[in-house]
Short mmCIF file of C-alpha atoms and ligand atoms in Angstrom, two decimals:
data_model
loop_
_atom_site.label_atom_id
_atom_site.label_comp_id
_atom_site.label_asym_id
_atom_site.label_seq_id
_atom_site.Cartn_x
_atom_site.Cartn_y
_atom_site.Cartn_z
CA UNK O 1 -7.79 -44.29 -12.07
CA UNK O 2 -11.19 -44.84 -10.26
CA UNK O 3 -11.20 -44.88 -6.41
CA UNK O 4 -14.32 -46.25 -4.16
CA UNK O 5 -14.71 -44.90 -0.89
CA UNK O 6 -17.42 -46.70 1.03
CA UNK O 7 -18.22 -47.57 4.79
CA UNK O 8 -18.19 -43.56 5.43
CA UNK O 9 -20.97 -41.65 6.34
CA UNK O 10 -21.08 -39.26 3.89
CA UNK O 11 -22.30 -35.36 4.11
CA UNK O 12 -22.44 -34.06 1.14
CA UNK O 13 -22.37 -30.38 2.48
CA UNK O 14 -25.16 -29.59 -1.37
CA UNK O 15 -28.00 -27.29 -0.60
CA UNK O 16 -29.98 -30.10 0.41
CA UNK O 17 -27.33 -31.53 2.91
CA UNK O 18 -28.16 -34.32 1.54
CA UNK O 19 -26.34 -37.68 4.04
CA UNK O 20 -25.68 -41.25 3.64
CA UNK O 21 -25.02 -43.81 6.08
CA UNK O 22 -22.97 -46.26 4.78
CA UNK O 23 -22.90 -44.46 1.85
CA UNK O 24 -20.00 -44.71 -0.94
CA UNK O 25 -18.63 -42.44 -3.08
CA UNK O 26 -16.76 -43.12 -6.60
CA UNK O 27 -13.91 -40.87 -7.89
CA UNK O 28 -12.45 -41.01 -11.47
CA UNK O 29 -8.84 -39.40 -11.08
CA UNK O 30 -9.94 -35.44 -9.93
CA UNK O 31 -14.43 -35.61 -10.25
CA UNK O 32 -16.46 -37.26 -8.43
CA UNK O 33 -18.40 -40.01 -10.57
CA UNK O 34 -21.15 -41.34 -8.29
CA UNK O 35 -22.27 -40.39 -4.55
CA UNK O 36 -25.00 -42.45 -2.35
CA UNK O 37 -25.79 -45.15 -0.47
CA UNK O 38 -24.32 -47.60 -2.77
CA UNK O 39 -21.95 -47.08 -6.44
CA UNK O 40 -22.37 -49.26 -9.05
CA UNK O 41 -19.62 -48.52 -11.24
CA UNK O 42 -16.35 -50.30 -11.14
CA UNK O 43 -12.80 -49.58 -9.39
CA UNK O 44 -9.22 -49.56 -9.53
CA UNK O 45 -8.75 -49.16 -5.63
CA UNK O 46 -11.28 -49.03 -2.78
CA UNK O 47 -10.54 -47.34 0.56
CA UNK O 48 -12.69 -48.72 3.73
CA UNK O 49 -13.84 -45.69 5.63
CA UNK O 50 -14.02 -48.02 8.72
CA UNK O 51 -17.39 -45.50 9.83
CA UNK O 52 -15.86 -42.57 9.79
CA UNK O 53 -17.41 -39.36 8.31
CA UNK O 54 -16.66 -38.17 4.65
CA UNK O 55 -17.21 -34.62 4.00
CA UNK O 56 -15.81 -31.94 1.62
CA UNK O 57 -12.16 -30.28 2.20
CA UNK O 58 -12.61 -27.54 4.29
CA UNK O 59 -11.45 -24.18 3.30
CA UNK O 60 -9.52 -21.59 5.11
CA UNK O 61 -9.83 -18.45 3.60
CA UNK O 62 -7.37 -16.21 5.28
CA UNK O 63 -4.17 -16.92 6.56
CA UNK O 64 -0.64 -15.96 6.13
CA UNK O 65 1.58 -19.26 6.14
CA UNK O 66 4.69 -17.40 6.40
CA UNK O 67 4.29 -16.50 9.34
CA UNK O 68 4.77 -20.17 11.04
CA UNK O 69 8.48 -18.69 12.45
CA UNK O 70 6.49 -16.06 14.69
CA UNK O 71 4.23 -18.75 15.94
CA UNK O 72 3.79 -17.84 19.53
CA UNK O 73 6.20 -15.22 19.93
CA UNK O 74 5.15 -12.11 21.98
CA UNK O 75 1.51 -13.48 21.72
CA UNK O 76 0.49 -11.18 24.81
CA UNK O 77 2.14 -7.72 23.51
CA UNK O 78 0.09 -4.67 23.00
CA UNK O 79 -0.07 -3.21 19.59
CA UNK O 80 1.82 -6.30 18.14
CA UNK O 81 1.22 -5.87 14.59
CA UNK O 82 3.02 -2.42 14.90
CA UNK O 83 5.44 -2.71 17.64
CA UNK O 84 6.87 -6.48 16.90
CA UNK O 85 5.32 -7.80 13.78
CA UNK O 86 6.06 -5.01 10.77
CA UNK O 87 9.34 -4.17 11.97
CA UNK O 88 10.68 -7.97 12.65
CA UNK O 89 9.08 -8.92 8.91
CA UNK O 90 11.26 -5.73 7.38
CA UNK O 91 14.09 -7.08 8.81
CA UNK O 92 14.37 -10.74 9.11
CA UNK O 93 12.33 -12.13 6.49
CA UNK O 94 13.63 -13.87 3.00
CA UNK O 95 11.90 -15.85 0.65
CA UNK O 96 13.96 -19.33 1.54
CA UNK O 97 12.06 -18.63 5.08
CA UNK O 98 8.74 -17.95 3.59
CA UNK O 99 8.84 -21.13 1.15
CA UNK O 100 9.66 -23.72 4.30
CA UNK O 101 7.10 -21.88 5.99
CA UNK O 102 4.46 -21.95 3.41
CA UNK O 103 5.63 -25.97 3.05
CA UNK O 104 5.47 -26.49 6.91
CA UNK O 105 1.93 -24.47 7.21
CA UNK O 106 0.34 -26.66 4.44
CA UNK O 107 1.44 -29.76 6.21
CA UNK O 108 -0.42 -28.38 8.94
CA UNK O 109 -3.38 -27.62 7.10
CA UNK O 110 -3.17 -30.94 5.24
CA UNK O 111 -3.25 -33.23 8.53
CA UNK O 112 -6.06 -31.10 9.94
CA UNK O 113 -8.34 -31.79 6.53
CA UNK O 114 -7.98 -28.01 4.49
CA UNK O 115 -7.86 -28.78 1.40
CA UNK O 116 -8.19 -24.89 -0.31
CA UNK O 117 -6.74 -21.69 1.37
CA UNK O 118 -5.88 -18.19 0.60
CA UNK O 119 -2.89 -16.67 1.61
CA UNK O 120 -1.36 -13.15 1.66
CA UNK O 121 2.03 -12.44 2.36
CA UNK O 122 5.16 -11.68 1.24
CA UNK O 123 7.31 -13.30 -1.51
CA UNK O 124 4.14 -15.15 -2.49
CA UNK O 125 6.24 -16.63 -5.30
CA UNK O 126 7.35 -19.04 -3.31
CA UNK O 127 4.14 -20.00 -1.63
CA UNK O 128 2.63 -20.83 -4.86
CA UNK O 129 5.67 -23.05 -5.59
CA UNK O 130 4.96 -24.75 -2.51
CA UNK O 131 1.52 -25.03 -3.08
CA UNK O 132 2.12 -26.93 -6.35
CA UNK O 133 4.74 -28.88 -4.80
CA UNK O 134 2.04 -29.70 -1.62
CA UNK O 135 -0.46 -30.29 -4.32
CA UNK O 136 -3.05 -28.14 -2.37
CA UNK O 137 -5.77 -25.96 -3.95
CA UNK O 138 -4.63 -22.30 -3.30
CA UNK O 139 -5.20 -18.73 -3.75
CA UNK O 140 -1.40 -16.41 -2.89
CA UNK O 141 -2.17 -12.56 -2.19
CA UNK O 142 1.25 -10.79 -2.72
CA UNK O 143 0.68 -7.89 -0.29
CA UNK O 144 0.95 -4.43 -0.86
CA UNK O 145 2.08 -2.15 2.03
CA UNK O 146 2.71 1.51 2.57
CA UNK O 147 6.48 1.36 3.27
CA UNK O 148 9.39 -0.70 2.01
CA UNK O 149 9.55 -3.98 3.09
CA UNK O 150 11.40 -7.28 3.27
CA UNK O 151 10.15 -7.51 -0.55
CA UNK O 152 11.23 -4.65 -1.69
CA UNK O 153 12.99 -1.44 -0.75
CA UNK O 154 9.97 0.45 -1.86
CA UNK O 155 6.82 1.44 -0.83
CA UNK O 156 4.17 -0.56 -2.23
CA UNK O 157 6.48 -2.64 -3.84
CA UNK O 158 4.03 -5.39 -4.11
CA UNK O 159 2.38 -3.82 -6.91
CA UNK O 160 5.33 -4.00 -9.30
CA UNK O 161 6.15 -7.82 -7.73
CA UNK O 162 2.52 -8.74 -8.73
CA UNK O 163 3.08 -7.43 -12.36
CA UNK O 164 5.12 -10.43 -13.45
CA UNK O 165 3.85 -13.11 -9.98
CA UNK O 166 -0.01 -12.96 -11.49
CA UNK O 167 0.96 -13.80 -15.18
CA UNK O 168 3.01 -16.15 -14.14
CA UNK O 169 0.28 -18.21 -11.92
CA UNK O 170 -2.78 -17.28 -13.44
CA UNK O 171 -3.10 -20.62 -15.46
CA UNK O 172 -2.00 -23.01 -12.70
CA UNK O 173 -4.92 -25.63 -12.09
CA UNK O 174 -5.12 -25.54 -8.68
CA UNK O 175 -3.32 -21.98 -8.26
CA UNK O 176 -4.87 -18.38 -8.39
CA UNK O 177 -3.08 -15.96 -7.69
CA UNK O 178 -4.57 -12.27 -6.23
CA UNK O 179 -3.60 -8.70 -5.38
CA UNK O 180 -3.75 -8.16 -1.85
CA UNK O 181 -3.14 -4.69 -0.35
CA UNK O 182 -2.81 -5.28 3.65
CA UNK O 183 -5.22 -3.23 4.65
CA UNK O 184 -7.71 -0.17 4.55
CA UNK O 185 -5.42 2.20 6.95
CA UNK O 186 -1.23 0.85 4.94
CA UNK O 187 -2.37 1.98 1.72
CA UNK O 188 -3.40 5.17 0.60
CA UNK O 189 -6.51 5.58 -1.78
CA UNK O 190 -4.44 6.17 -5.08
CA UNK O 191 -2.38 2.75 -4.34
CA UNK O 192 -5.64 0.93 -3.18
CA UNK O 193 -7.17 2.11 -6.30
CA UNK O 194 -4.23 1.09 -8.51
CA UNK O 195 -4.34 -2.53 -6.60
CA UNK O 196 -7.90 -2.20 -7.88
CA UNK O 197 -6.93 -1.42 -11.27
CA UNK O 198 -4.85 -4.18 -11.64
CA UNK O 199 -7.28 -6.88 -9.75
CA UNK O 200 -9.74 -6.12 -12.52
CA UNK O 201 -6.95 -6.03 -15.52
CA UNK O 202 -6.00 -9.71 -14.58
CA UNK O 203 -9.63 -10.73 -13.31
CA UNK O 204 -8.19 -12.39 -9.81
CA UNK O 205 -9.62 -11.81 -6.63
CA UNK O 206 -8.46 -8.81 -4.29
CA UNK O 207 -8.08 -9.34 -0.56
CA UNK O 208 -7.46 -6.84 2.37
CA UNK O 209 -7.83 -6.66 5.97
CA UNK O 210 -10.94 -4.04 6.40
CA UNK O 211 -12.52 -2.96 9.89
CA UNK O 212 -10.56 -5.06 12.44
CA UNK O 213 -8.81 -2.58 14.39
CA UNK O 214 -9.58 0.54 16.47
CA UNK O 215 -7.19 2.97 15.12
CA UNK O 216 -8.72 1.86 11.59
CA UNK O 217 -11.90 2.89 12.58
CA UNK O 218 -10.83 6.80 13.91
CA UNK O 219 -9.07 6.96 11.13
CA UNK O 220 -11.60 6.88 8.70
CA UNK O 221 -14.05 8.63 10.54
CA UNK O 222 -11.46 11.55 11.12
CA UNK O 223 -10.21 12.17 7.10
CA UNK O 224 -13.63 11.01 5.91
CA UNK O 225 -16.30 11.04 7.95
CA UNK O 226 -16.69 7.21 7.00
CA UNK O 227 -16.34 3.85 7.87
CA UNK O 228 -13.95 1.70 5.94
CA UNK O 229 -16.56 -0.36 4.20
CA UNK O 230 -18.34 3.28 2.92
CA UNK O 231 -14.54 4.44 2.06
CA UNK O 232 -14.19 1.16 -0.31
CA UNK O 233 -17.46 1.83 -1.59
CA UNK O 234 -17.60 5.05 -2.08
CA UNK O 235 -14.38 4.58 -4.21
CA UNK O 236 -15.52 1.27 -6.29
CA UNK O 237 -12.79 -0.59 -4.55
CA UNK O 238 -15.99 -3.15 -3.69
CA UNK O 239 -16.71 -5.86 -5.96
CA UNK O 240 -17.46 -9.54 -6.41
CA UNK O 241 -14.17 -9.85 -6.54
CA UNK O 242 -12.97 -8.74 -3.41
CA UNK O 243 -12.55 -10.97 -0.21
CA UNK O 244 -12.54 -8.81 3.27
CA UNK O 245 -10.95 -9.77 5.99
CA UNK O 246 -12.15 -9.65 9.79
CA UNK O 247 -14.85 -7.35 9.01
CA UNK O 248 -15.24 -6.69 13.09
CA UNK O 249 -16.83 -3.52 13.41
CA UNK O 250 -18.92 -3.14 10.47
CA UNK O 251 -22.85 -1.79 11.20
CA UNK O 252 -25.98 -2.22 8.99
CA UNK O 253 -24.96 0.12 6.63
CA UNK O 254 -22.15 -1.03 5.78
CA UNK O 255 -23.26 -4.88 5.61
CA UNK O 256 -25.93 -3.80 2.34
CA UNK O 257 -22.71 -2.51 0.63
CA UNK O 258 -21.09 -5.69 1.25
CA UNK O 259 -24.30 -7.47 -0.28
CA UNK O 260 -24.53 -4.85 -2.82
CA UNK O 261 -21.26 -5.19 -4.38
CA UNK O 262 -21.41 -9.05 -4.08
CA UNK O 263 -17.94 -9.34 -1.83
CA UNK O 264 -17.37 -11.54 0.48
CA UNK O 265 -16.17 -11.92 4.31
CA UNK O 266 -13.54 -13.77 6.00
CA UNK O 267 -14.39 -14.82 9.66
CA UNK O 268 -11.71 -15.02 11.80
CA UNK O 269 -13.00 -15.33 14.95
CA UNK O 270 -10.39 -17.20 16.83
CA UNK O 271 -7.72 -14.48 15.87
CA UNK O 272 -10.35 -11.45 16.87
CA UNK O 273 -10.90 -13.01 20.26
CA UNK O 274 -7.37 -13.87 20.99
CA UNK O 275 -6.31 -10.26 20.08
CA UNK O 276 -9.78 -8.57 22.24
CA UNK O 277 -10.64 -7.12 19.28
CA UNK O 278 -14.17 -8.25 19.11
CA UNK O 279 -16.72 -10.42 17.19
CA UNK O 280 -17.94 -9.69 13.69
CA UNK O 281 -21.68 -9.75 13.54
CA UNK O 282 -21.79 -12.86 11.98
CA UNK O 283 -25.73 -13.37 11.54
CA UNK O 284 -26.49 -10.25 10.30
CA UNK O 285 -24.52 -11.49 7.38
CA UNK O 286 -25.79 -13.96 7.03
CA UNK O 287 -29.28 -12.99 7.12
CA UNK O 288 -28.31 -10.50 4.12
CA UNK O 289 -26.98 -14.00 2.17
CA UNK O 290 -23.42 -12.70 2.02
CA UNK O 291 -20.52 -15.19 1.72
CA UNK O 292 -18.65 -15.86 4.65
CA UNK O 293 -15.81 -18.42 4.86
CA UNK O 294 -13.65 -19.25 7.63
CA UNK O 295 -10.02 -17.97 7.97
CA UNK O 296 -7.14 -19.25 10.68
CA UNK O 297 -5.47 -15.89 9.49
CA UNK O 298 -1.83 -16.50 10.25
CA UNK O 299 -0.23 -18.80 12.81
CA UNK O 300 1.45 -15.72 14.78
CA UNK O 301 -2.49 -14.55 15.44
CA UNK O 302 -4.71 -17.83 15.45
CA UNK O 303 -1.54 -20.22 16.26
CA UNK O 304 -3.27 -23.13 14.85
CA UNK O 305 -4.10 -23.39 11.11
CA UNK O 306 -6.92 -25.61 11.48
CA UNK O 307 -10.60 -25.28 11.28
CA UNK O 308 -12.47 -27.15 14.03
CA UNK O 309 -11.45 -25.57 17.20
CA UNK O 310 -12.41 -22.60 15.20
CA UNK O 311 -15.59 -24.22 14.78
CA UNK O 312 -16.86 -25.10 18.08
CA UNK O 313 -15.93 -21.25 18.69
CA UNK O 314 -17.95 -20.11 16.10
CA UNK O 315 -20.82 -22.14 17.57
CA UNK O 316 -20.43 -20.84 21.05
CA UNK O 317 -19.54 -17.35 20.63
CA UNK O 318 -22.33 -16.49 18.50
CA UNK O 319 -24.59 -18.24 19.90
CA UNK O 320 -23.36 -16.60 23.24
CA UNK O 321 -23.19 -12.80 21.46
CA UNK O 322 -27.06 -13.86 20.26
CA UNK O 323 -28.35 -15.15 23.60
CA UNK O 324 -29.97 -17.83 21.19
CA UNK O 325 -29.40 -21.66 21.87
CA UNK O 326 -30.96 -22.49 18.74
CA UNK O 327 -28.99 -19.71 16.70
CA UNK O 328 -26.35 -21.31 14.45
CA UNK O 329 -27.24 -25.50 14.14
CA UNK O 330 -24.67 -27.60 13.81
CA UNK O 331 -25.18 -28.15 10.04
CA UNK O 332 -24.73 -24.59 9.20
CA UNK O 333 -21.16 -24.08 10.93
CA UNK O 334 -19.85 -26.92 8.79
CA UNK O 335 -21.05 -25.43 5.99
CA UNK O 336 -19.28 -22.48 6.45
CA UNK O 337 -15.95 -24.19 6.99
CA UNK O 338 -16.74 -26.08 3.43
CA UNK O 339 -19.40 -24.61 0.68
CA UNK O 340 -19.55 -21.27 2.21
CA UNK O 341 -15.96 -20.71 1.79
CA UNK O 342 -16.30 -22.14 -1.36
CA UNK O 343 -18.92 -19.74 -2.47
CA UNK O 344 -16.66 -17.01 -0.84
CA UNK O 345 -14.19 -17.70 -3.13
CA UNK O 346 -16.31 -18.11 -6.52
CA UNK O 347 -15.23 -21.86 -6.79
CA UNK O 348 -18.60 -23.58 -5.37
CA UNK O 349 -18.53 -24.75 -9.04
CA UNK O 350 -16.06 -26.69 -8.15
CA UNK O 351 -15.58 -27.87 -4.64
CA UNK O 352 -17.02 -27.06 -1.38
CA UNK O 353 -19.85 -30.03 -1.20
CA UNK O 354 -19.12 -33.53 -2.78
CA UNK O 355 -21.30 -33.99 -5.76
CA UNK O 356 -20.96 -35.38 -9.45
CA UNK O 357 -19.29 -33.54 -11.24
CA UNK O 358 -17.27 -31.69 -8.73
CA UNK O 359 -13.48 -32.40 -7.96
CA UNK O 360 -12.73 -34.55 -5.37
CA UNK O 361 -11.56 -32.87 -2.72
CA UNK O 362 -12.37 -34.47 0.34
CA UNK O 363 -11.63 -35.63 3.82
CA UNK O 364 -12.60 -38.57 6.22
CA UNK O 365 -12.82 -37.88 10.12
CA UNK O 366 -12.22 -41.35 12.28
CA UNK O 367 -14.80 -41.63 14.95
CA UNK O 368 -13.35 -44.48 17.02
CA UNK O 369 -11.95 -42.13 19.42
CA UNK O 370 -12.57 -41.79 22.81
CA UNK O 371 -14.71 -38.54 22.40
CA UNK O 372 -16.41 -39.13 19.60
CA UNK O 373 -18.64 -42.01 21.44
CA UNK O 374 -21.78 -42.06 21.09
CA UNK O 375 -22.53 -40.68 17.86
CA UNK O 376 -25.82 -39.50 17.06
CA UNK O 377 -25.51 -36.41 14.94
CA UNK O 378 -22.39 -36.26 12.64
CA UNK O 379 -22.61 -32.59 12.29
CA UNK O 380 -22.55 -32.38 15.74
CA UNK O 381 -20.02 -34.93 16.59
CA UNK O 382 -17.74 -32.80 13.98
CA UNK O 383 -18.23 -28.82 15.25
CA UNK O 384 -18.58 -30.12 19.45
CA UNK O 385 -16.33 -33.82 19.65
CA UNK O 386 -13.94 -33.88 16.92
CA UNK O 387 -10.91 -32.07 17.00
CA UNK O 388 -7.98 -31.88 14.06
CA UNK O 389 -6.36 -34.48 15.27
CA UNK O 390 -9.35 -37.19 13.90
CA UNK O 391 -8.71 -36.37 10.58
CA UNK O 392 -7.58 -39.76 8.50
CA UNK O 393 -8.02 -39.26 5.23
CA UNK O 394 -7.40 -36.30 3.01
CA UNK O 395 -7.86 -35.90 -0.92
CA UNK O 396 -7.45 -33.09 -3.09
CA UNK O 397 -7.86 -32.75 -6.72
CA UNK O 398 -7.99 -36.54 -6.98
CA UNK O 399 -4.55 -37.27 -5.11
CA UNK O 400 -4.63 -39.09 -1.86
CA UNK O 401 -2.27 -36.20 -0.01
CA UNK O 402 -2.96 -38.04 3.47
CA UNK O 403 -3.71 -41.17 4.37
CA UNK O 404 -3.66 -42.92 7.97
CA UNK O 405 -2.94 -39.13 9.47
CA UNK O 406 0.25 -39.47 7.74
CA UNK O 407 1.30 -36.85 4.42
CA UNK O 408 1.88 -39.60 1.27
CA UNK O 409 3.98 -37.04 -0.94
CA UNK O 410 6.31 -35.45 1.56
CA UNK O 411 8.12 -36.04 4.88
CA UNK O 412 6.37 -33.69 7.61
CA UNK O 413 10.27 -34.44 10.02
CA UNK O 414 11.90 -33.02 6.77
CA UNK O 415 9.81 -30.48 6.25
CA UNK O 416 10.57 -29.54 9.89
CA UNK O 417 13.96 -30.24 9.80
CA UNK O 418 14.49 -27.57 6.97
CA UNK O 419 12.35 -24.90 8.14
CA UNK O 420 14.36 -25.70 11.74
CA UNK O 421 17.64 -25.13 9.69
CA UNK O 422 16.37 -21.71 8.05
CA UNK O 423 14.50 -20.38 10.73
CA UNK O 424 17.51 -20.33 13.33
CA UNK O 425 19.02 -16.79 12.30
CA UNK O 426 15.33 -15.66 12.47
CA UNK O 427 14.27 -17.19 15.85
CA UNK O 428 17.33 -15.67 17.46
CA UNK O 429 17.18 -12.04 15.69
CA UNK O 430 13.29 -12.74 17.25
CA UNK O 431 13.83 -13.62 20.85
CA UNK O 432 16.55 -10.29 20.90
CA UNK O 433 13.71 -8.39 19.52
CA UNK O 434 10.92 -9.41 21.76
CA UNK O 435 13.36 -8.61 25.15
CA UNK O 436 13.88 -5.44 23.91
CA UNK O 437 10.46 -4.59 23.65
ZN1 LIG F 501 -4.42 -11.41 8.48
#
């Protein structure tokens, strides 16, 4: 099946940032076979982009989709993770709720132009099942933590879960299972090493929260006289398969270690700002050519699962932090949401830019809304004027999943009803819990 996409401004996001005004792209099944001003090949169907912007699907490198029921709960509660999230998760989270939350969250991501995500949570088999049904490109990692949690009555139960979960999904064409110790300070050294060995055994990614919290930094200073990054490096836990989420409190030496070991970073700016935690040194990381992708974090931390508001925030905050209007031009910001994200997950040979031979993961953003006129520079329009509601069309691996801003394979209303039914008990318990804080 060949599909021609025409009447679009194409941002290829390749290394040369090739752009085609009034361009065309031809795909055959899951692959891009022609792209440019015009395409010469025949086609079976044609999509008129109505002068929208065609760009690669966005990549969300850090999230927790199962946490949809937590969205908006206790947003301003200090030390929410330990006082509120961990206990409530242990008490109330079920495989069914993770499944329905994940399907709903994937709908939200697809409708906002995200085609690939990296998720870490509990019951990740349910997330993988949901991703398979929703036809998204997914990295799914089972959380490992040093206390009994909703998926195990044993501390570190996630390690056993990984033993069957990873082989089960390892050869799926769109789904990559991985190992996800929760954080540097919620796993002891021995279990971090076991988790790392497991990731190496199956040759899958390894992702954890790192250099995120004040008390995490204090703990490593006191116990090891090292930063969390130095600790990971010292114990050979940093390598090219590692994705570090947050990295707010890293110094120049940490950045050198991340680069030397080939690890990647997920930048979750909105979540970090909302929690008052600080701002990751993005400029310094990019100057050292560290692979950095953008992450929404979970819906309880970042609230929305989209990268448009994130792109604008990244540009504004990092220009301000560096007192430099020239810094972080719009092309670089769009690249963080696309090609750089693909590099961070080592899938840039497949996705992240629109090039012949790559998979057909792409989106079309409408340009006919009130905030998008006049349109001199499509990169600027995407970063500063657009919003997630302008995403009109979304393809993943050659399949049309969103058309005319509507999900094509599932009904959003049905996903919402299923989630509402399954989360009613959770919601009651959660409200009681929050009242008691
Ligand atoms: Zn997180």
